[in-house]
mmCIF file of C-alpha atoms and ligand atoms in Angstrom:
data_model
loop_
_atom_site.group_PDB
_atom_site.id
_atom_site.type_symbol
_atom_site.label_atom_id
_atom_site.label_comp_id
_atom_site.label_asym_id
_atom_site.label_seq_id
_atom_site.Cartn_x
_atom_site.Cartn_y
_atom_site.Cartn_z
ATOM 1 C CA MET A 1 3.112 189.256 231.897
ATOM 2 C CA ALA A 2 2.922 193.059 231.866
ATOM 3 C CA GLN A 3 0.332 192.666 234.582
ATOM 4 C CA SER A 4 2.729 190.755 236.772
ATOM 5 C CA ILE A 5 5.266 193.571 236.522
ATOM 6 C CA SER A 6 2.861 196.290 237.535
ATOM 7 C CA ASP A 7 1.355 194.146 240.293
ATOM 8 C CA ASN A 8 4.681 194.038 241.997
ATOM 9 C CA ILE A 9 5.705 197.610 241.762
ATOM 10 C CA ALA A 10 4.817 200.364 244.107
ATOM 11 C CA ASN A 11 6.018 203.517 242.433
ATOM 12 C CA PHE A 12 6.249 205.845 245.284
ATOM 13 C CA ALA A 13 5.780 209.396 244.072
ATOM 14 C CA ASP A 14 5.684 210.885 247.527
ATOM 15 C CA THR A 15 4.712 214.508 247.243
ATOM 16 C CA SER A 16 3.714 215.087 250.874
ATOM 17 C CA ASN A 17 5.774 217.592 252.809
ATOM 18 C CA SER A 18 7.111 215.456 255.607
ATOM 19 C CA ALA A 19 9.143 212.293 255.212
ATOM 20 C CA PRO A 20 7.444 209.043 256.289
ATOM 21 C CA TYR A 21 8.080 208.703 260.022
ATOM 22 C CA TYR A 22 11.250 206.777 260.775
ATOM 23 C CA GLU A 23 13.034 206.489 264.110
ATOM 24 C CA PRO A 24 16.768 205.875 263.568
ATOM 25 C CA THR A 25 18.272 203.079 265.627
ATOM 26 C CA ALA A 26 21.968 203.481 264.782
ATOM 27 C CA ASN A 27 23.941 205.279 262.059
ATOM 28 C CA GLU A 28 21.769 203.994 259.201
ATOM 29 C CA CYS A 29 20.632 207.436 257.998
ATOM 30 C CA GLN A 30 24.213 208.695 257.679
ATOM 31 C CA LEU A 31 25.229 205.455 255.967
ATOM 32 C CA PHE A 32 22.408 205.822 253.451
ATOM 33 C CA GLU A 33 23.302 209.447 252.716
ATOM 34 C CA GLN A 34 26.981 208.619 252.323
ATOM 35 C CA ALA A 35 26.212 205.664 250.068
ATOM 36 C CA PHE A 36 23.928 207.822 247.923
ATOM 37 C CA LYS A 37 26.464 210.660 247.724
ATOM 38 C CA ASN A 38 29.244 208.262 246.736
ATOM 39 C CA LYS A 39 27.107 206.232 244.322
ATOM 40 C CA LEU A 40 27.438 203.002 246.293
ATOM 41 C CA PRO A 41 24.713 200.345 246.303
ATOM 42 C CA LEU A 42 23.269 199.387 249.698
ATOM 43 C CA LEU A 43 22.234 196.023 251.158
ATOM 44 C CA LEU A 44 19.896 195.927 254.164
ATOM 45 C CA LYS A 45 19.588 192.757 256.201
ATOM 46 C CA GLY A 46 17.167 192.094 259.006
ATOM 47 C CA PRO A 47 14.156 190.235 260.331
ATOM 48 C CA THR A 48 10.638 190.846 259.087
ATOM 49 C CA GLY A 49 8.865 193.960 260.323
ATOM 50 C CA CYS A 50 11.915 195.748 261.737
ATOM 51 C CA GLY A 51 11.635 198.899 259.603
ATOM 52 C CA LYS A 52 13.663 198.269 256.413
ATOM 53 C CA THR A 53 10.943 199.351 253.976
ATOM 54 C CA ARG A 54 9.959 202.336 256.104
ATOM 55 C CA PHE A 55 13.621 203.376 256.294
ATOM 56 C CA VAL A 56 14.041 203.356 252.508
ATOM 57 C CA ALA A 57 10.806 205.350 252.026
ATOM 58 C CA HIS A 58 11.990 207.850 254.643
ATOM 59 C CA MET A 59 15.399 208.291 253.041
ATOM 60 C CA ALA A 60 13.984 208.634 249.523
ATOM 61 C CA HIS A 61 11.784 211.446 250.753
ATOM 62 C CA LYS A 62 14.603 213.070 252.708
ATOM 63 C CA LEU A 63 16.877 213.031 249.673
ATOM 64 C CA GLY A 64 14.034 214.177 247.416
ATOM 65 C CA ILE A 65 14.348 211.331 244.927
ATOM 66 C CA PRO A 66 11.698 208.967 243.515
ATOM 67 C CA LEU A 67 11.448 205.450 244.907
ATOM 68 C CA HIS A 68 10.770 202.423 242.704
ATOM 69 C CA THR A 69 10.028 199.414 244.897
ATOM 70 C CA VAL A 70 9.916 195.844 243.625
ATOM 71 C CA SER A 71 8.855 192.966 245.855
ATOM 72 C CA CYS A 72 10.878 190.050 244.559
ATOM 73 C CA HIS A 73 9.450 186.533 244.369
ATOM 74 C CA ASP A 74 10.746 183.232 243.059
ATOM 75 C CA ASP A 75 9.296 183.827 239.612
ATOM 76 C CA LEU A 76 10.759 187.317 239.164
ATOM 77 C CA SER A 77 13.161 187.355 236.232
ATOM 78 C CA ALA A 78 15.636 189.856 234.820
ATOM 79 C CA SER A 79 13.150 191.017 232.178
ATOM 80 C CA ASP A 80 10.580 191.796 234.890
ATOM 81 C CA LEU A 81 13.127 194.353 236.072
ATOM 82 C CA THR A 82 14.516 195.591 232.783
ATOM 83 C CA GLY A 83 11.404 195.510 230.585
ATOM 84 C CA ARG A 84 10.065 193.679 227.565
ATOM 85 C CA TYR A 85 8.405 194.085 224.199
ATOM 86 C CA LEU A 86 4.627 194.061 224.434
ATOM 87 C CA LEU A 87 1.906 193.988 221.824
ATOM 88 C CA LYS A 88 -0.068 197.237 221.804
ATOM 89 C CA GLY A 89 -2.802 197.613 219.220
ATOM 90 C CA GLY A 90 -0.966 195.568 216.617
ATOM 91 C CA ASP A 91 2.420 197.183 217.311
ATOM 92 C CA THR A 92 5.228 195.767 219.342
ATOM 93 C CA VAL A 93 6.493 198.347 221.777
ATOM 94 C CA TRP A 94 9.253 198.231 224.352
ATOM 95 C CA VAL A 95 8.062 198.840 227.920
ATOM 96 C CA ASP A 96 10.662 199.682 230.568
ATOM 97 C CA GLY A 97 10.653 197.652 233.756
ATOM 98 C CA PRO A 98 11.122 199.377 237.130
ATOM 99 C CA LEU A 99 14.905 199.021 237.185
ATOM 100 C CA THR A 100 15.275 200.546 233.725
ATOM 101 C CA ARG A 101 12.907 203.354 234.647
ATOM 102 C CA ALA A 102 14.957 204.150 237.741
ATOM 103 C CA VAL A 103 18.168 204.153 235.675
ATOM 104 C CA ARG A 104 16.676 206.376 232.961
ATOM 105 C CA GLU A 105 14.923 208.822 235.296
ATOM 106 C CA GLY A 106 17.082 208.611 238.411
ATOM 107 C CA GLY A 107 15.927 207.610 241.867
ATOM 108 C CA ILE A 108 16.159 204.636 244.174
ATOM 109 C CA CYS A 109 15.379 201.166 242.900
ATOM 110 C CA TYR A 110 14.553 199.079 245.963
ATOM 111 C CA LEU A 111 14.512 195.317 245.494
ATOM 112 C CA ASP A 112 12.810 193.834 248.528
ATOM 113 C CA GLU A 113 13.637 190.201 249.361
ATOM 114 C CA VAL A 114 16.143 190.090 246.532
ATOM 115 C CA VAL A 115 17.304 186.532 247.274
ATOM 116 C CA GLU A 116 13.884 185.289 246.199
ATOM 117 C CA ALA A 117 14.398 186.450 242.603
ATOM 118 C CA ARG A 118 15.590 184.175 239.808
ATOM 119 C CA LYS A 119 19.310 183.800 239.289
ATOM 120 C CA ASP A 120 19.353 185.749 235.990
ATOM 121 C CA VAL A 121 18.578 188.906 237.985
ATOM 122 C CA THR A 122 22.160 189.015 239.264
ATOM 123 C CA VAL A 123 23.373 189.287 235.670
ATOM 124 C CA VAL A 124 21.687 192.679 235.281
ATOM 125 C CA LEU A 125 22.649 193.808 238.764
ATOM 126 C CA HIS A 126 26.387 193.187 238.483
ATOM 127 C CA PRO A 127 27.357 195.870 235.932
ATOM 128 C CA LEU A 128 25.086 198.326 237.761
ATOM 129 C CA THR A 129 26.673 197.670 241.124
ATOM 130 C CA ASP A 130 30.336 198.107 240.334
ATOM 131 C CA ASP A 131 32.092 201.244 239.172
ATOM 132 C CA ARG A 132 30.687 200.923 235.641
ATOM 133 C CA ARG A 133 27.114 201.690 236.793
ATOM 134 C CA ILE A 134 25.698 200.574 233.481
ATOM 135 C CA LEU A 135 22.570 198.698 232.461
ATOM 136 C CA PRO A 136 22.927 196.889 229.133
ATOM 137 C CA LEU A 137 19.552 196.247 227.492
ATOM 138 C CA GLU A 138 20.231 193.396 225.135
ATOM 139 C CA ARG A 139 16.769 193.470 223.608
ATOM 140 C CA THR A 140 16.830 197.154 222.614
ATOM 141 C CA GLY A 141 20.582 197.359 222.014
ATOM 142 C CA GLU A 142 20.909 200.204 224.534
ATOM 143 C CA LEU A 143 23.639 200.671 227.081
ATOM 144 C CA LEU A 144 22.282 202.916 229.808
ATOM 145 C CA GLN A 145 24.628 204.825 232.082
ATOM 146 C CA ALA A 146 23.099 205.334 235.521
ATOM 147 C CA PRO A 147 22.783 209.015 236.463
ATOM 148 C CA ASP A 148 24.339 210.376 239.671
ATOM 149 C CA ASN A 149 21.006 210.205 241.492
ATOM 150 C CA PHE A 150 20.431 206.521 240.759
ATOM 151 C CA MET A 151 20.852 204.199 243.732
ATOM 152 C CA LEU A 152 20.240 200.497 244.068
ATOM 153 C CA VAL A 153 19.039 199.273 247.461
ATOM 154 C CA VAL A 154 18.312 195.615 248.155
ATOM 155 C CA SER A 155 17.065 193.899 251.283
ATOM 156 C CA TYR A 156 16.650 190.406 252.556
ATOM 157 C CA ASN A 157 15.944 188.506 255.723
ATOM 158 C CA PRO A 158 18.848 186.166 256.523
ATOM 159 C CA GLY A 159 16.680 184.409 259.136
ATOM 160 C CA TYR A 160 14.373 182.358 257.012
ATOM 161 C CA GLN A 161 16.424 182.004 253.851
ATOM 162 C CA ASN A 162 17.966 178.637 253.320
ATOM 163 C CA MET A 163 21.589 178.323 252.246
ATOM 164 C CA MET A 164 20.665 177.826 248.596
ATOM 165 C CA LYS A 165 19.006 181.198 248.583
ATOM 166 C CA SER A 166 21.699 183.365 250.122
ATOM 167 C CA LEU A 167 23.495 185.821 247.837
ATOM 168 C CA LYS A 168 26.711 184.793 246.129
ATOM 169 C CA PRO A 169 29.847 186.537 247.461
ATOM 170 C CA SER A 170 30.383 188.149 244.049
ATOM 171 C CA THR A 171 26.958 189.756 244.405
ATOM 172 C CA ARG A 172 26.960 190.683 248.080
ATOM 173 C CA GLN A 173 30.467 192.137 247.895
ATOM 174 C CA ARG A 174 29.181 194.752 245.467
ATOM 175 C CA PHE A 175 27.163 196.432 248.228
ATOM 176 C CA VAL A 176 27.831 198.299 251.419
ATOM 177 C CA ALA A 177 25.660 196.603 253.992
ATOM 178 C CA ALA A 178 23.838 197.289 257.235
ATOM 179 C CA GLU A 179 22.200 194.927 259.619
ATOM 180 C CA PHE A 180 18.823 195.874 261.067
ATOM 181 C CA ASP A 181 17.444 194.483 264.272
ATOM 182 C CA PHE A 182 14.677 195.369 266.684
ATOM 183 C CA PRO A 183 15.460 198.643 268.436
ATOM 184 C CA ASP A 184 16.116 199.012 272.173
ATOM 185 C CA ALA A 185 12.983 199.073 274.330
ATOM 186 C CA GLY A 186 12.780 202.862 274.682
ATOM 187 C CA THR A 187 13.100 203.477 270.944
ATOM 188 C CA GLU A 188 10.686 200.687 270.068
ATOM 189 C CA ALA A 189 8.107 202.034 272.530
ATOM 190 C CA ARG A 190 8.428 205.479 270.954
ATOM 191 C CA ILE A 191 7.864 203.953 267.499
ATOM 192 C CA VAL A 192 4.844 201.948 268.634
ATOM 193 C CA THR A 193 3.318 204.933 270.430
ATOM 194 C CA THR A 194 3.825 207.211 267.447
ATOM 195 C CA GLU A 195 2.371 204.670 265.030
ATOM 196 C CA SER A 196 -0.613 203.562 267.128
ATOM 197 C CA GLY A 197 -1.453 206.501 269.387
ATOM 198 C CA LEU A 198 -1.413 204.221 272.456
ATOM 199 C CA ASP A 199 0.136 205.875 275.528
ATOM 200 C CA LEU A 200 3.804 205.243 276.298
ATOM 201 C CA ASP A 201 3.172 203.423 279.587
ATOM 202 C CA ARG A 202 1.040 200.700 278.022
ATOM 203 C CA THR A 203 3.283 200.539 274.971
ATOM 204 C CA LEU A 204 6.320 199.942 277.177
ATOM 205 C CA GLY A 205 4.517 196.976 278.742
ATOM 206 C CA LEU A 206 3.942 195.492 275.283
ATOM 207 C CA VAL A 207 7.555 196.111 274.242
ATOM 208 C CA ARG A 208 8.844 194.350 277.376
ATOM 209 C CA LEU A 209 6.544 191.427 276.627
ATOM 210 C CA ALA A 210 7.840 191.315 273.045
ATOM 211 C CA GLY A 211 11.383 191.127 274.444
ATOM 212 C CA LYS A 212 10.433 188.035 276.442
ATOM 213 C CA LEU A 213 8.622 186.419 273.504
ATOM 214 C CA ARG A 214 11.673 187.083 271.328
ATOM 215 C CA GLU A 215 13.777 185.023 273.717
ATOM 216 C CA MET A 216 11.827 182.004 272.433
ATOM 217 C CA LYS A 217 13.081 182.575 268.897
ATOM 218 C CA GLY A 218 15.203 179.733 267.643
ATOM 219 C CA GLN A 219 13.902 177.195 270.178
ATOM 220 C CA ASP A 220 10.381 176.977 268.840
ATOM 221 C CA LEU A 221 9.892 180.023 266.670
ATOM 222 C CA GLU A 222 11.314 180.925 263.294
ATOM 223 C CA GLU A 223 10.969 184.673 263.866
ATOM 224 C CA GLY A 224 10.396 186.713 266.997
ATOM 225 C CA VAL A 225 7.469 189.117 267.272
ATOM 226 C CA SER A 226 8.183 192.090 264.998
ATOM 227 C CA THR A 227 7.856 195.822 265.572
ATOM 228 C CA ARG A 228 5.104 195.647 262.925
ATOM 229 C CA LEU A 229 3.090 193.221 265.082
ATOM 230 C CA LEU A 230 3.661 195.397 268.128
ATOM 231 C CA VAL A 231 2.185 198.319 266.206
ATOM 232 C CA TYR A 232 -0.805 196.135 265.243
ATOM 233 C CA CYS A 233 -1.295 195.057 268.851
ATOM 234 C CA ALA A 234 -1.141 198.629 270.182
ATOM 235 C CA THR A 235 -3.493 199.791 267.416
ATOM 236 C CA LEU A 236 -6.090 197.162 268.398
ATOM 237 C CA ILE A 237 -5.841 198.185 272.066
ATOM 238 C CA GLN A 238 -6.063 201.865 271.176
ATOM 239 C CA SER A 239 -9.238 201.175 269.229
ATOM 240 C CA GLY A 240 -10.869 199.467 272.196
ATOM 241 C CA MET A 241 -9.839 195.806 272.180
ATOM 242 C CA SER A 242 -8.829 194.277 275.505
ATOM 243 C CA PHE A 243 -5.127 193.682 276.193
ATOM 244 C CA ASP A 244 -5.560 189.898 276.284
ATOM 245 C CA GLU A 245 -7.394 189.704 272.976
ATOM 246 C CA ALA A 246 -5.059 192.107 271.206
ATOM 247 C CA ILE A 247 -2.009 190.173 272.393
ATOM 248 C CA ARG A 248 -3.548 186.905 271.231
ATOM 249 C CA HIS A 249 -4.458 188.205 267.779
ATOM 250 C CA ALA A 250 -1.366 190.319 267.133
ATOM 251 C CA MET A 251 1.453 188.742 269.125
ATOM 252 C CA ILE A 252 0.657 185.038 269.358
ATOM 253 C CA GLU A 253 -1.554 183.780 266.515
ATOM 254 C CA PRO A 254 0.544 185.388 263.727
ATOM 255 C CA LEU A 255 3.702 183.706 265.046
ATOM 256 C CA THR A 256 2.773 180.046 264.982
ATOM 257 C CA ASP A 257 0.177 177.349 264.254
ATOM 258 C CA ASP A 258 1.744 174.914 266.680
ATOM 259 C CA LEU A 259 -0.429 174.366 269.748
ATOM 260 C CA ASP A 260 2.480 173.667 272.103
ATOM 261 C CA VAL A 261 4.364 176.745 270.969
ATOM 262 C CA LYS A 262 1.215 178.829 271.373
ATOM 263 C CA GLN A 263 0.771 177.574 274.906
ATOM 264 C CA GLY A 264 4.410 178.414 275.604
ATOM 265 C CA LEU A 265 3.848 181.961 274.368
ATOM 266 C CA GLU A 266 0.650 182.294 276.405
ATOM 267 C CA GLU A 267 2.553 181.182 279.481
ATOM 268 C CA VAL A 268 5.106 183.964 278.901
ATOM 269 C CA VAL A 269 2.217 186.453 278.643
ATOM 270 C CA ARG A 270 0.639 185.144 281.863
ATOM 271 C CA VAL A 271 3.902 185.413 283.771
ATOM 272 C CA SER A 272 4.532 188.924 282.428
ATOM 273 C CA PHE A 273 1.107 190.378 283.121
ATOM 274 C CA GLY A 274 0.056 188.217 286.059
HETATM 275 N N1 LIG B 301 12.576 202.551 263.040
HETATM 276 C C1 LIG B 301 11.263 202.673 262.770
HETATM 277 N N2 LIG B 301 10.678 203.881 262.675
HETATM 278 C C2 LIG B 301 9.362 203.990 262.434
HETATM 279 N N3 LIG B 301 8.531 202.939 262.271
HETATM 280 C C3 LIG B 301 9.057 201.711 262.350
HETATM 281 C C4 LIG B 301 10.441 201.511 262.591
HETATM 282 N N4 LIG B 301 10.679 200.176 262.626
HETATM 283 C C5 LIG B 301 9.506 199.567 262.423
HETATM 284 N N5 LIG B 301 8.519 200.485 262.248
HETATM 285 C C6 LIG B 301 7.088 200.159 262.113
HETATM 286 O O1 LIG B 301 7.036 198.788 261.773
HETATM 287 C C7 LIG B 301 6.316 198.589 260.560
HETATM 288 C C8 LIG B 301 6.989 197.529 259.735
HETATM 289 O O2 LIG B 301 8.185 198.035 259.181
HETATM 290 P P1 LIG B 301 8.644 197.698 257.684
HETATM 291 O O3 LIG B 301 7.475 197.434 256.834
HETATM 292 O O4 LIG B 301 9.577 198.789 257.287
HETATM 293 O O5 LIG B 301 9.431 196.329 257.964
HETATM 294 P P2 LIG B 301 10.418 195.528 257.000
HETATM 295 O O6 LIG B 301 11.715 195.420 257.749
HETATM 296 O O7 LIG B 301 10.407 196.119 255.661
HETATM 297 O O8 LIG B 301 9.715 194.087 256.996
HETATM 298 P P3 LIG B 301 9.673 192.942 255.840
HETATM 299 O O9 LIG B 301 11.041 192.309 255.837
HETATM 300 O O10 LIG B 301 8.615 192.013 256.324
HETATM 301 O O11 LIG B 301 9.326 193.632 254.554
HETATM 302 C C9 LIG B 301 6.261 199.940 259.892
HETATM 303 O O12 LIG B 301 5.090 200.082 259.141
HETATM 304 C C10 LIG B 301 6.297 200.896 261.063
HETATM 305 O O13 LIG B 301 4.998 201.039 261.594
HETATM 306 MG MG1 LIG B 302 9.663 195.391 253.793
#
């Protein structure tokens, strides 16, 4: 069990001088700073690979606070977040989970894909996300008051969640929220160039192609090609792979297994690049 907690936590003690690169696409940086300053929890919504995780890492660094990230999954329970008693050399000792650590020490607790977690997680989140800002630990009898520099950030992708998995109004209305989407072509090209090293001209061609492939979302595709995949594609080209191959491996194959859909995507590529 203890293993499963640590497997899912990336404790991000970022001591480098510059913040992880993040290109703002709207007012999200100001929103984050305001939310942090006013002790408000933040909900980020958006498709896969559009920059949510990078944004949180960037802001944590900018604000100079530690980041505790938890990737939620359908087996993640409240005690995975709060902690549990473990046997250590014959003794039973309490071990804080990532949420408790963030509340004790301060910092951002970032719950990625929060709707995946078990329902009992909301029970611990509710008193932390209203004006009480407390974390009751039933098992140890403690009542922790979150310090000023504690912030809860959660994210989820509304696209592929079914109705059963969306957040209850009583949970979602405890957060200020921002919707993320893919940036405009110029911004996205700048991101892809910065991340991959590929020149802006070729990157712009890929970004335009991604725009066309994204138009197929909904008809045949669950999710459009992400900024992440664009970065992969540009990285492959930059390291010597041909355009055609890189597009196939980074912008078509990861999107679908369906032969017809693949052919549809390939047709879009052919029309775009002649
Ligand atoms: N605005 C941005 N600034 C800088 N890099 C970005 C931005 N948006 C996307 N990226 C690039 O896209 C990659 C994927 O972004 P990230 O991992 O933050 O996506 P995500 O929204 O957290 O996706 P998921 O929902 O799948 O976890 C990043 O590693 C980075 O290379
Ligand atoms: Mg992420």
